Short mmCIF file of C-alpha atoms in Angstrom, two decimals:
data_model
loop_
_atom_site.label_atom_id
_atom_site.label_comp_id
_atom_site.label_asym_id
_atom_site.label_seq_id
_atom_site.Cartn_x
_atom_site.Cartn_y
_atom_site.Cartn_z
CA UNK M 1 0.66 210.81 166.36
CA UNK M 2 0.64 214.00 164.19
CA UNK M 3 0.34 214.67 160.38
CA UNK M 4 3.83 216.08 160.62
CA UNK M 5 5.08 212.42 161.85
CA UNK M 6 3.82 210.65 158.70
CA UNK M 7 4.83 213.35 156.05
CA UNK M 8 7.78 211.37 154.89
CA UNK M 9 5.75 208.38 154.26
CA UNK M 10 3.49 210.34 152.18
CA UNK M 11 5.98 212.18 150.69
CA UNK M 12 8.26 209.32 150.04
CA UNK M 13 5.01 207.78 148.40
CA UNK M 14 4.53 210.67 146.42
CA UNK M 15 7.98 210.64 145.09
CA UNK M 16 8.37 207.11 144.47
CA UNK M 17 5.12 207.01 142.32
CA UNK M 18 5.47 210.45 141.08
CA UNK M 19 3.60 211.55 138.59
CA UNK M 20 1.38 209.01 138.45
CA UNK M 21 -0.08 208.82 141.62
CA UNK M 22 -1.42 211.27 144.58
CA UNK M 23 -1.19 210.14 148.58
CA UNK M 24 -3.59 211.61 150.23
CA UNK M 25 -3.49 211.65 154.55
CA UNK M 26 -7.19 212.19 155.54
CA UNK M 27 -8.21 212.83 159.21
CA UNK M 28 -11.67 211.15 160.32
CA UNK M 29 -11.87 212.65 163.28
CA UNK M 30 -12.17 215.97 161.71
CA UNK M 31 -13.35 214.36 158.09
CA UNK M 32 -11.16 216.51 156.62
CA UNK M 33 -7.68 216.45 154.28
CA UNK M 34 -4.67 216.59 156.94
CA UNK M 35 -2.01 216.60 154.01
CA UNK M 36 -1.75 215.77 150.19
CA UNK M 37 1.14 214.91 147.91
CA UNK M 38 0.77 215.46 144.36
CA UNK M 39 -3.06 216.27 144.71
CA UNK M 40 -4.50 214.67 141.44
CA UNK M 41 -7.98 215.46 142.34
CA UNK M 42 -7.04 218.87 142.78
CA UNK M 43 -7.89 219.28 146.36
CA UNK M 44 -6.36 220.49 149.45
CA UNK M 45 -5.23 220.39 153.04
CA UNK M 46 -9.01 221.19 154.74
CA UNK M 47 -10.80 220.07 152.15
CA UNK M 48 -14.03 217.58 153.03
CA UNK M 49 -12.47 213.75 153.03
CA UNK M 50 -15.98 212.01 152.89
CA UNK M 51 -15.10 209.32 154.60
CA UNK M 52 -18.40 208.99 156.37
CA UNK M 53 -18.35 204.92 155.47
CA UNK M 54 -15.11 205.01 157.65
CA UNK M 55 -16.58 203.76 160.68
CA UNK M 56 -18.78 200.75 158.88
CA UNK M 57 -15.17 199.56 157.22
CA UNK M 58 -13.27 199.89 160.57
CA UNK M 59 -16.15 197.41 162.32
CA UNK M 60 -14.46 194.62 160.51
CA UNK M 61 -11.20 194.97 162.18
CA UNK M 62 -9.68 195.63 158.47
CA UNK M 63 -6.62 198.49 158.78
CA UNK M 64 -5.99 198.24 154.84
CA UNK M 65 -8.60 198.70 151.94
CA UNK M 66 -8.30 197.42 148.18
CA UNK M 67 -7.09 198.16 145.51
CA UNK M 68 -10.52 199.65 144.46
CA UNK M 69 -11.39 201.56 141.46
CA UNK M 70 -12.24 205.54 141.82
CA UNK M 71 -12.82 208.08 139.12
CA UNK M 72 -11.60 211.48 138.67
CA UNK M 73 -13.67 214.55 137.55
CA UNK M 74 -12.06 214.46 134.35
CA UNK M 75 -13.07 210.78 133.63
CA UNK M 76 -9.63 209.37 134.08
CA UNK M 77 -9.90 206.39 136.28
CA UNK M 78 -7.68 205.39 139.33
CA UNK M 79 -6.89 202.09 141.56
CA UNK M 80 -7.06 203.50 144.83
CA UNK M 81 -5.75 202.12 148.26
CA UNK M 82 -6.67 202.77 151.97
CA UNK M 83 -4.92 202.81 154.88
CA UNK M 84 -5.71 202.91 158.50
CA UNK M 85 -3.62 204.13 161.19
CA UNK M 86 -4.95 203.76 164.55
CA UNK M 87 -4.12 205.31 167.25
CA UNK M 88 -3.02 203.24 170.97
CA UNK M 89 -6.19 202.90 172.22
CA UNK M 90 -7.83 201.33 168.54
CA UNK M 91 -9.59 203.93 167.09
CA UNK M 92 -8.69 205.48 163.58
CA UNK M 93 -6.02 208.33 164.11
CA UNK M 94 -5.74 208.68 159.94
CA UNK M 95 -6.34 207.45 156.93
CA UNK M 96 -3.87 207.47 154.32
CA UNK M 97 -4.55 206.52 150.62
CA UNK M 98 -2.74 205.93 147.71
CA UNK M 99 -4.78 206.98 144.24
CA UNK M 100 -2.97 205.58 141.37
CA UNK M 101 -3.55 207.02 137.49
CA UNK M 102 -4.23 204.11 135.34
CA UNK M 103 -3.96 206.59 132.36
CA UNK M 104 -0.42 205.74 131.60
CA UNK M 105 -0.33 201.97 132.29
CA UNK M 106 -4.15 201.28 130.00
CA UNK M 107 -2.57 203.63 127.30
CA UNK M 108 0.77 200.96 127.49
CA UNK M 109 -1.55 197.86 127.95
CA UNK M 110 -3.31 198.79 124.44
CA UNK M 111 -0.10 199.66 122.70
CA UNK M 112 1.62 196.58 123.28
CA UNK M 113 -1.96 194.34 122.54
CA UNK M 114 -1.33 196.45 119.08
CA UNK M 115 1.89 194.74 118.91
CA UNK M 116 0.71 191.47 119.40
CA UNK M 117 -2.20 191.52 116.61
CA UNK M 118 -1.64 188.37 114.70
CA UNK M 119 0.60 189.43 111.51
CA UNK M 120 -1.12 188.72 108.26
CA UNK M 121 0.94 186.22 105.91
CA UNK M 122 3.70 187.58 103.87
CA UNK M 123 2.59 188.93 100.50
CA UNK M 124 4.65 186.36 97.99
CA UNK M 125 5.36 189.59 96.00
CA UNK M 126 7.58 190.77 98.88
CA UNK M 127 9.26 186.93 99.41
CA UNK M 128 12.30 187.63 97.33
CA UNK M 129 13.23 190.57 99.54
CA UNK M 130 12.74 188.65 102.98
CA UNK M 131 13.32 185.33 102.54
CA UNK M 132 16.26 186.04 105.38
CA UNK M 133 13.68 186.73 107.69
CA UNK M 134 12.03 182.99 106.87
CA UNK M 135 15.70 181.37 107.10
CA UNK M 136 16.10 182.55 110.21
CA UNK M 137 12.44 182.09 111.80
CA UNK M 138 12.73 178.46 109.76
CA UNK M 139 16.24 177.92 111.43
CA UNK M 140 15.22 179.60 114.86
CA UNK M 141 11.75 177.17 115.50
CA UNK M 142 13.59 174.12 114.32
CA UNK M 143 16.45 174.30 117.32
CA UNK M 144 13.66 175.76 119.67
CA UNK M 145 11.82 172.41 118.88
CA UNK M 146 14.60 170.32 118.85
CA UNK M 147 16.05 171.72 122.34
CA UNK M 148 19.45 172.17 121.09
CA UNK M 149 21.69 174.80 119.70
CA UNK M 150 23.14 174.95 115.36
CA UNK M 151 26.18 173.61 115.81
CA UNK M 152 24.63 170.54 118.13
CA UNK M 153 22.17 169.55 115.03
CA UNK M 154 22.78 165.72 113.58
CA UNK M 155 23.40 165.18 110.12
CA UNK M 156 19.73 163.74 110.46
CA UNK M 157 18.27 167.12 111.60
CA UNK M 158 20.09 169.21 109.67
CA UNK M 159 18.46 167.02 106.33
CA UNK M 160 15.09 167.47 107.98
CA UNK M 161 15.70 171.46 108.39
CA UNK M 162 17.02 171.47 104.69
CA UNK M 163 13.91 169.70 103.77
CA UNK M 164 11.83 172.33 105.57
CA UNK M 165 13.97 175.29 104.26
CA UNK M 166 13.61 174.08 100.36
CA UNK M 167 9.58 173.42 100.61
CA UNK M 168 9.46 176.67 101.85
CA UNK M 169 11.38 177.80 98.82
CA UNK M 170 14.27 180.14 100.66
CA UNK M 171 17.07 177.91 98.70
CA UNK M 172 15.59 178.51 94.91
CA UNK M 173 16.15 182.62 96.09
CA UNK M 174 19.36 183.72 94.29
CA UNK M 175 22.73 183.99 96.37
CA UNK M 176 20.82 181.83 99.40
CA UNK M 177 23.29 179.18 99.44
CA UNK M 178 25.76 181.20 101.26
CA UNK M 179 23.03 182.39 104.14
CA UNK M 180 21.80 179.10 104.36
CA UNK M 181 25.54 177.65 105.14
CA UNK M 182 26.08 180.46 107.61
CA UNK M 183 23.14 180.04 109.64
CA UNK M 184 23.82 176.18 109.67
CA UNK M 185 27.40 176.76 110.64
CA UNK M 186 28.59 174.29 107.87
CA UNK M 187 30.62 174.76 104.15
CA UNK M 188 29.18 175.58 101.13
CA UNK M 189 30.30 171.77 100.12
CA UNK M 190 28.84 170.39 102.58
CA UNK M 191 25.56 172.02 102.07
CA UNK M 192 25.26 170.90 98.43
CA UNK M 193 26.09 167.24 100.01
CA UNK M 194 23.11 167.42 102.36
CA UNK M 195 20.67 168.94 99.64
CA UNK M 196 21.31 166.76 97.07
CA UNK M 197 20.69 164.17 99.10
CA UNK M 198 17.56 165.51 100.27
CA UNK M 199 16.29 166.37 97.56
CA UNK M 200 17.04 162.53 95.91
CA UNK M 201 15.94 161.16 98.89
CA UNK M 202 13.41 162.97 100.32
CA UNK M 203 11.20 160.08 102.54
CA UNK M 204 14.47 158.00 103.09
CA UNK M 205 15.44 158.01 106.88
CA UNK M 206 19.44 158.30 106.76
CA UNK M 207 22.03 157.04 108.65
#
């Protein structure tokens, strides 16, 4: 087996991971760098692979290695993973690694933990502007809970979601009547049926 037989495994590597990774083929034998794809570290073909705890890791019988963490010069850090390709009579022809920049995926990881800080209550100075946004969250967790969709709601749940949409104050907001009927899929009428009788009954249990 030859460095020149596994270049398109390295190099198909390289490519697939590009640029966010570096596949390095070392050669124990020699200690040295037979090939490098995308060289992250900055070396080169002939350079020194220090592999000299190759021979304590091969006594296990183990052919592949991690992932385990390894830094770069310039402090950024990568998951790393080892190879090894053994020749027919056992012993360790190469080594091939895979050295993975974690710069890209930590710098997503804290951006979208950003996103998911817990939101601060609504300022009641901006209610009148939103109170869309609470119809539809109010509307929204009520059919979650209930496991079925608008249009499937009894005339019992849609009282208890009027109930829940008035104490939270989106039907005293001027021209809410109409978003409130939409986003029930019922009339106008038949909105100012349900209400009234909400709000007249508001502990009764209906029929």
């Amino acid at each position: 087996m030859t460095p020149e037989q596994l270049t398109p495994i390295g190099e198909a590597l390289a490519r697939l991971l590009s640029p966010h990774a570096e596949v390095v083929l070392h050669d124990p034998a020699a200690d040295e760098v037979a090939a490098i794809w995308n060289p992250l570290s900055g070396r080169e073909p002939g350079d020194p692979s220090l592999l000299g705890e190759l021979d304590e890791l091969s006594a296990s019988g183990a052919d592949v290695y991690g992932p385990y963490p390894k830094t770069l010069p310039d402090g950024r850090r990568l998951s790393s993973v080892s190879a090894v390709i053994r020749a027919d009579d056992g012993k360790p022809a190469y080594v091939l690694c895979v050295n993975v920049d974690r710069t890209a995926f930590e710098e997503a990881s804290r951006l979208l933990a950003a996103f998911a800080a817990p939101v601060v209550g609504q300022p009641r100075v901006l209610f009148e502007h939103d109170w869309s946004e609470t119809l539809n969250e109010i509307v929204a967790g009520y059919v979650r809970e209930r496991g079925v969709t608008v249009e499937r709601l009894s005339r019992t749940d849609r009282l208890e979601l009027l109930g829940r949409l008035d104490a939270a104050g989106v039907l005293s907001q001027r021209r809410s009547v109409p978003a409130v009927a939409r986003a029930l899929r019922i009339s106008r009428s038949a909105l100012y049926q349900l209400l009234a009788q909400t709000r007249k009954e508001p502990n009764a249990d209906p029929a």
